[in-house]
Coordinates of C-alpha atoms and ligand atoms in Angstrom, one line a residue:
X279 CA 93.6 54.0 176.0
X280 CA 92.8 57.4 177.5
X281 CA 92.9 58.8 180.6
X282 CA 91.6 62.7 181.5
X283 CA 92.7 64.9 184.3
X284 CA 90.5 68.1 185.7
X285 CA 92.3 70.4 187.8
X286 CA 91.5 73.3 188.9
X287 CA 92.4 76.3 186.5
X288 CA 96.0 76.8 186.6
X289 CA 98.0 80.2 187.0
X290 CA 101.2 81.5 186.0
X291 CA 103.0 83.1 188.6
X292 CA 105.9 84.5 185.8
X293 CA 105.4 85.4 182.9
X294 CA 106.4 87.4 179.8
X295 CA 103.7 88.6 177.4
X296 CA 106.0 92.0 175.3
X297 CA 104.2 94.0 173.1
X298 CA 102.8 95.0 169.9
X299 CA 102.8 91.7 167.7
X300 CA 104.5 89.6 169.6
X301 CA 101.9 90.3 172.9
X302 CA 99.2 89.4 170.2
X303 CA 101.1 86.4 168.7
X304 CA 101.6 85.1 172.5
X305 CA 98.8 85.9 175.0
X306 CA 96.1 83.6 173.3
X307 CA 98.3 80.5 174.5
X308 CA 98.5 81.7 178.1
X309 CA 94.9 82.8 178.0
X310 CA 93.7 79.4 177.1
X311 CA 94.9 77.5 180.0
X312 CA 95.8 79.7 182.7
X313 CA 93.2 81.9 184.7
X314 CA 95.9 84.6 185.9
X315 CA 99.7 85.1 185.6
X316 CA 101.6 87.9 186.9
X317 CA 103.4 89.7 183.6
X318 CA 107.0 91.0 183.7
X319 CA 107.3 94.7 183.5
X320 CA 110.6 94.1 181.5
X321 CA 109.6 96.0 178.0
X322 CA 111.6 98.9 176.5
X323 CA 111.4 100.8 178.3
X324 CA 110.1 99.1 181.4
X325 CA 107.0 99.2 183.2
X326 CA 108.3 101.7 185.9
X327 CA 105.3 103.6 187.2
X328 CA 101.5 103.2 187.7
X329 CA 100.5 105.2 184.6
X330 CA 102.7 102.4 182.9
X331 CA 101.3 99.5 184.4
X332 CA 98.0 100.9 183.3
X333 CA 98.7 101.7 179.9
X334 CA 100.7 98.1 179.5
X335 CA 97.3 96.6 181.4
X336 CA 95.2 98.3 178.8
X337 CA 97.4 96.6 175.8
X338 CA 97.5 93.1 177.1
X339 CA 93.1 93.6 177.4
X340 CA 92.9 94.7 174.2
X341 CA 94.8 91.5 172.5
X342 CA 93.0 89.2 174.6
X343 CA 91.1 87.1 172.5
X344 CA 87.4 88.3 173.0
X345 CA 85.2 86.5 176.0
X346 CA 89.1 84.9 177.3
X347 CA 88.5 84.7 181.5
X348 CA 91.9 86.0 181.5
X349 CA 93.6 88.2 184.3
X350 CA 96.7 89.7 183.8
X351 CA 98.3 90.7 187.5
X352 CA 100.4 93.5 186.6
X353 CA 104.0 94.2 188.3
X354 CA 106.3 97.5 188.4
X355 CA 109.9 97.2 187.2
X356 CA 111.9 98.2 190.6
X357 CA 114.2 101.7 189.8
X358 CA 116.6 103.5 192.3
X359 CA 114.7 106.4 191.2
X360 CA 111.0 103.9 192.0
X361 CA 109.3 106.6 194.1
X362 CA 107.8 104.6 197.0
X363 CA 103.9 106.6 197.2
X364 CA 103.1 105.8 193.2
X365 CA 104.3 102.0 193.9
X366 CA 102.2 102.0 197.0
X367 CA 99.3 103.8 195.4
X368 CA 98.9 101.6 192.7
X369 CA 99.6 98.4 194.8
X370 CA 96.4 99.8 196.7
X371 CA 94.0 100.3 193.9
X372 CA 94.5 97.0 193.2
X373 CA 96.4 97.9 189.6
X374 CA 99.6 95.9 191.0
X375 CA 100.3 93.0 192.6
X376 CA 104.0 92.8 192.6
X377 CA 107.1 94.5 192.3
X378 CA 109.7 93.4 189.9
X379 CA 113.4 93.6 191.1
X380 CA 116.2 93.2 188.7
X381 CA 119.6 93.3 189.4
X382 CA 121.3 95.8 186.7
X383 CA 122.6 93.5 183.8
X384 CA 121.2 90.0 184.8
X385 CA 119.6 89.3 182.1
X386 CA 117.2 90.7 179.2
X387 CA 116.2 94.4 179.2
X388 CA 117.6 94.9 183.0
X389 CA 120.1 97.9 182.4
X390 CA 117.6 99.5 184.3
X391 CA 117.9 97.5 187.1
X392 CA 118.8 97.7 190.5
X393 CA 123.2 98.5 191.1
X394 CA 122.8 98.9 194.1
X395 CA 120.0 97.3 197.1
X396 CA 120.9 99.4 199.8
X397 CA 119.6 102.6 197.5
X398 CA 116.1 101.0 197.2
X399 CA 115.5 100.5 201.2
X400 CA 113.3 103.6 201.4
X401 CA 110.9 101.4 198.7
X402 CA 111.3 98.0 200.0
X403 CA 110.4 99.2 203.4
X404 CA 107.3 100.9 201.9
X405 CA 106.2 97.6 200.6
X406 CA 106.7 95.5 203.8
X407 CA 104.4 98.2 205.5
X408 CA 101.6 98.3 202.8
X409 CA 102.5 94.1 202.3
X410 CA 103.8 94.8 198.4
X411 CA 105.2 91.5 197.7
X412 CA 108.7 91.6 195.9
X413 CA 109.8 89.2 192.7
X414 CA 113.3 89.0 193.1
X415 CA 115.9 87.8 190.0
X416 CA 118.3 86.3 191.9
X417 CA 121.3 86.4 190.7
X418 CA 124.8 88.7 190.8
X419 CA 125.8 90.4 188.2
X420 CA 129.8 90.7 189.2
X421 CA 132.1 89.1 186.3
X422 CA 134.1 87.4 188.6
X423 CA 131.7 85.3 189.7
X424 CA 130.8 82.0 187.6
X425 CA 127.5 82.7 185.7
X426 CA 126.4 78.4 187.1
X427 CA 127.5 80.0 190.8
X428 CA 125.2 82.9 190.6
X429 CA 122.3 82.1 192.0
X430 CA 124.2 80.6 195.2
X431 CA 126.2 83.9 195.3
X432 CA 123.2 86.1 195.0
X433 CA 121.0 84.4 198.3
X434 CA 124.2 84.5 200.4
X435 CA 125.5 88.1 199.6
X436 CA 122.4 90.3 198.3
X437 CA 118.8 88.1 199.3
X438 CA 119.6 87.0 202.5
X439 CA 121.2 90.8 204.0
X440 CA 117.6 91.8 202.2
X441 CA 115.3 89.8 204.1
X442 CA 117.3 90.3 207.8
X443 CA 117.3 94.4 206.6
X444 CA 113.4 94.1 205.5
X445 CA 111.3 92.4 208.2
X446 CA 107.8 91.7 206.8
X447 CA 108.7 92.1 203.4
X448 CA 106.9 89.0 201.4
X449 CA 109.7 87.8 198.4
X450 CA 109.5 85.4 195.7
X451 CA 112.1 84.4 194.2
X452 CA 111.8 83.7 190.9
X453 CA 112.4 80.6 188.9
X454 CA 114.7 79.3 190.9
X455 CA 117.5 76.6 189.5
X456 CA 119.4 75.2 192.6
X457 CA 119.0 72.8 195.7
X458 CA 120.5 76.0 197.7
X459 CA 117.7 78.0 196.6
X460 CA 115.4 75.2 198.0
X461 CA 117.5 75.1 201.0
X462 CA 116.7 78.4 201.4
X463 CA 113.1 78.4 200.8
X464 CA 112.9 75.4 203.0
X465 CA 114.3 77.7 205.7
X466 CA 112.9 80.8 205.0
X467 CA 109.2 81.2 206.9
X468 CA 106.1 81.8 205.6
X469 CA 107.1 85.2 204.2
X470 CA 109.1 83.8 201.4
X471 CA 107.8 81.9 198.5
X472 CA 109.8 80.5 195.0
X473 CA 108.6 79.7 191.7
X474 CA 110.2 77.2 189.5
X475 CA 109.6 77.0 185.9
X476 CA 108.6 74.2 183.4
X477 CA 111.9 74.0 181.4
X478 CA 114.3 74.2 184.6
X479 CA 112.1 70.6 185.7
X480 CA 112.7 68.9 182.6
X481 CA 116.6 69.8 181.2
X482 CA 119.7 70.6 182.2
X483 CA 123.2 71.5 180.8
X484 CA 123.7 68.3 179.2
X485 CA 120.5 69.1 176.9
X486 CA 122.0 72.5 176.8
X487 CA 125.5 71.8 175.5
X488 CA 126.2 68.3 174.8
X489 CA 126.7 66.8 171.1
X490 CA 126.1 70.2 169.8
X491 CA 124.8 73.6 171.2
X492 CA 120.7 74.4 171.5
X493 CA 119.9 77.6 171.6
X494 CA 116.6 77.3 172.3
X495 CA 117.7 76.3 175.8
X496 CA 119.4 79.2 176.9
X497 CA 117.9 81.1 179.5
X498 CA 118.5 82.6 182.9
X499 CA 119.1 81.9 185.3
X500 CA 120.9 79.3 183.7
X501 CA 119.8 75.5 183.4
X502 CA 122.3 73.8 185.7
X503 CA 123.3 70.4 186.2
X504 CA 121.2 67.7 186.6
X505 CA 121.6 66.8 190.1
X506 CA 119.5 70.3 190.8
X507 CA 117.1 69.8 188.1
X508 CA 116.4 66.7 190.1
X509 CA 115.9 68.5 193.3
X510 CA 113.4 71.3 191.6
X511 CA 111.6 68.1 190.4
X512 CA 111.6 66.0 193.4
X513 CA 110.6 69.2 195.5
X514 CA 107.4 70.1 192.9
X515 CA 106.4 66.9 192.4
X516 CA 106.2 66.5 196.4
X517 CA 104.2 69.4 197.2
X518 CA 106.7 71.2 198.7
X519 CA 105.4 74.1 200.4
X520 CA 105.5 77.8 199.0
X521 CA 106.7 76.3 195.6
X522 CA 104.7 76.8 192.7
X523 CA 104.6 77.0 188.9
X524 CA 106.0 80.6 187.1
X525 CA 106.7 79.5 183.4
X526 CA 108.8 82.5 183.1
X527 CA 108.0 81.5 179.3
X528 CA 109.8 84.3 177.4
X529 CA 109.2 84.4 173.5
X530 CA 112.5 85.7 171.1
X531 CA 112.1 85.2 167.6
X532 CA 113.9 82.8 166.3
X533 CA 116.5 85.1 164.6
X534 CA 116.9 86.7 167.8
X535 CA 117.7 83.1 169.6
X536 CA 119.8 81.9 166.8
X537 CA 122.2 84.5 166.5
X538 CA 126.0 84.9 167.5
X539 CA 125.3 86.4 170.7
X540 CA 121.9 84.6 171.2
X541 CA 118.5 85.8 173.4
X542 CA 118.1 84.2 176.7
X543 CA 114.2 82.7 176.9
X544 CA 112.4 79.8 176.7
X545 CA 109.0 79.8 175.1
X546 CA 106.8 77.3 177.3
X547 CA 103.3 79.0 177.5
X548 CA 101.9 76.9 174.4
X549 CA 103.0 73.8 175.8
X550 CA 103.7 74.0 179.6
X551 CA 100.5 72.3 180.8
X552 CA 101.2 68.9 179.2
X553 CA 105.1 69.0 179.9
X554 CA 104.4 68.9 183.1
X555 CA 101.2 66.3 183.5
X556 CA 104.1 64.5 182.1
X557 CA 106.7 65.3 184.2
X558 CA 104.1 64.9 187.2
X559 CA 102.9 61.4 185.9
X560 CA 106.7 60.3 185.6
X561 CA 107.0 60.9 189.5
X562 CA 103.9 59.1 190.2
X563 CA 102.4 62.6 191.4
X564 CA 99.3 63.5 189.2
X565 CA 97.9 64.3 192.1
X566 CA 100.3 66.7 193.4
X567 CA 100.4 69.0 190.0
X568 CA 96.7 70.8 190.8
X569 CA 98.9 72.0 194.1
X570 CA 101.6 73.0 192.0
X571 CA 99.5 75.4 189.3
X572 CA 96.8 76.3 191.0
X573 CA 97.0 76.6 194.6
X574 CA 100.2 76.7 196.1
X575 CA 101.0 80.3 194.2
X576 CA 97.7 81.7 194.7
X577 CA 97.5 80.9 198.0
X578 CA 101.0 82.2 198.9
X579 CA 100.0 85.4 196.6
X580 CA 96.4 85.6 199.1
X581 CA 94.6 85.0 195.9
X582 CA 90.9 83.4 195.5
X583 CA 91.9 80.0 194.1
X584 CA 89.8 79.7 190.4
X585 CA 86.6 78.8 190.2
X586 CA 86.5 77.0 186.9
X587 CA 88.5 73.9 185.5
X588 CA 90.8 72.6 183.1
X589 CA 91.1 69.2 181.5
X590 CA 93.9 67.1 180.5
X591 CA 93.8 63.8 178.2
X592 CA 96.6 61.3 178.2
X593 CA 97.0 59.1 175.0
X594 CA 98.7 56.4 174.4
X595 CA 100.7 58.1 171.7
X596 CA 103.0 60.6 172.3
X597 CA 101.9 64.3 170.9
X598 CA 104.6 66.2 169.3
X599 CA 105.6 69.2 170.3
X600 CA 103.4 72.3 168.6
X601 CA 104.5 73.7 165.7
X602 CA 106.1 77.2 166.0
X603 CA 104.3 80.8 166.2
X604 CA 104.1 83.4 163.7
X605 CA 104.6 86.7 164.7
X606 CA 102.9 88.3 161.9
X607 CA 105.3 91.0 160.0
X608 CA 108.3 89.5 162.8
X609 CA 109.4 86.2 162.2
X610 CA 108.7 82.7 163.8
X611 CA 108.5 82.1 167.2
X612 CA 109.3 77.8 168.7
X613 CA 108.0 76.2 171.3
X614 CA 109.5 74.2 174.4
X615 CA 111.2 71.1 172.8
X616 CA 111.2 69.0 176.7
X617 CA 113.6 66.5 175.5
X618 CA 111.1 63.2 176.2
X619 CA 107.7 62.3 174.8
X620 CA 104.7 64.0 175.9
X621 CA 101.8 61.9 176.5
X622 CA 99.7 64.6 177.7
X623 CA 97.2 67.5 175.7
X624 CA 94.9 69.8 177.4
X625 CA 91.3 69.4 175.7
Ligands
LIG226 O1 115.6 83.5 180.2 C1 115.1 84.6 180.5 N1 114.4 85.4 179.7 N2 115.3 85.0 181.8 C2 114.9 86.2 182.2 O2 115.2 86.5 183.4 C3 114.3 87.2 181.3 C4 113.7 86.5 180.2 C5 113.4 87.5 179.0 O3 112.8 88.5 179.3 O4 113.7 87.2 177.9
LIG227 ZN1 111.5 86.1 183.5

């Protein structure tokens, strides 16, 4: 037996297309599914200014597969030396629709993050005047703290300060892992949104770690234990409010992910659809997931929701997880593995 789903066209809220071969190898996947995603400025080097955002803009339209109703929403990699009038500007040509902030060190390509908030007030209180929202990793950096605590640790000592210092500032935070970032989402007014991505729904550390480790399910912010993984799910598959889908699906090659000191990223973009019709179907809430994709985000963002459609079919069978990517010249590139049978394609 079949069953079909139509939703409305999904988008991706995070997202990480790179460059060159890989951005080629990658962006078709997105670009079949989702209508828009906002892309991560995290290259090297980053995506700092507006003449970068352009040029990176310009790269991502030229591998689009041709006729693809595809929108990438550009974002600028936050600097303590981001000068405030070029973020505004190109916020206000519509070039930009977010600003990336990285704490220094959190994760992939950030050394040219953020060491210190209080340096970038002039910029954040430029964007809560010209209403730039601000994607926020969220988590410390310190080594003393426990890299499972992080997240906590960052809302209480760096997000929280931010908000109270920054009064109309819009903040998402990103792909958030904890039932204290819910708490604080739940709690934090109509000016802060979170996304949440497919992997951090569907596995935890025990996937992660036990009877051997996997690689290909590290990431960051960390997958936690499960007791959070069943918040996030409970929460998206409820329609909580301001939460919505950013896949933060972040391709390494394979060499790069199965190496001694391994690359943080999941790849979810080919796959992220049906993981979580599944996921959604599981929690009796099929009719919850078109809030989720594609309208939650976008309306949080002020977005037009999508005109057009997509469609899902459910088959009795389960359908394996796609094969892995070529990155032509590169090396091999796999897919989300989400630890259960998928029953779920979209047509
Ligand atoms: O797992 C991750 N991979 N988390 C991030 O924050 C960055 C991303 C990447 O760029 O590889
Ligand atoms: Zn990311």
């Amino acid at each position: 037996m079949t069953q079909t789903l139509t939703l409305r066209r999904p988008d991706d809220f995070h997202l990480h297309l790179r460059d060159g071969a890989m951005l080629r190898t990658v962006l078709p996947e997105t670009a079949r599914d989702f209508a828009r995603a906002i892309i991560m400025p995290n290259l090297v080097p980053p995506v700092v200014t507006g003449a970068d955002a352009r040029a990176y803009q310009g790269r991502i339209m030229e591998a689009l597969p041709k006729d693809a109703p595809f929108e990438p929403l550009m974002t600028l990699y936050l600097t303590e030396e981001t000068d405030p009038e070029d973020l505004v500007a190109a916020h206000a040509s519509g070039l930009i629709t977010a600003v990336k902030l990285y704490p220094a060190g959190a994760t992939t390509n950030s050394q040219s993050g953020v060491r210190d908030v209080e340096k970038v007030q002039p910029v954040l209180d430029a964007m809560a005047e010209a209403g730039v929202p601000l994607c926020v990793h969220g988590e410390v950096t310190t080594h003393d703290v426990d890299i499972f605590d992080r997240e906590q640790v960052f809302i209480e000592t760096v997000l929280d300060p931010l908000r109270r210092r920054t009064p109309g500032l819009k903040v998402i935070m990103e792909h958030i892992t904890t039932s204290h970032a819910l708490d604080y989402l739940r709690e934090g007014g109509p000016l802060l949104g979170a996304t949440v991505t497919t992997h951090h729904l569907m596995i935890d550390r025990n996937h992660m770690l036990v009877g051997g480790v996997r690689p290909h399910y590290y990431c960051l912010p960390i997958v936690k234990r499960a007791t959070h993984r069943t918040a996030l799910a409970e929460a998206a598959t409820s329609g909580q409010e301001r939460l919505f889908l950013g896949t933060d699906s972040a391709p390494h090659l394979d060499g790069a992910k199965l190496s001694a000191c391994g690359c943080a990223g999941v790849f979810s973009a080919s796959n992220t659809m049906a993981c979580l019709a599944q996921l959604f179907e599981e929690a009796d809430a099929l009719d919850k997931l078109e809030a989720f994709t594609s309208s939650i985000g976008a309306t949080f963002y002020g977005l037009p929701l999508n005109p057009d459609t997509i469609t899902l079919e459910r088959s009795d069978a389960p359908v394996p997880v796609p094969a892995g990517l070529d990155v032509p010249g590169e090396g091999s590139l796999t897919v989300f593995d989400p630890a259960r049978p998928i029953h779920w394609r979209v047509l």
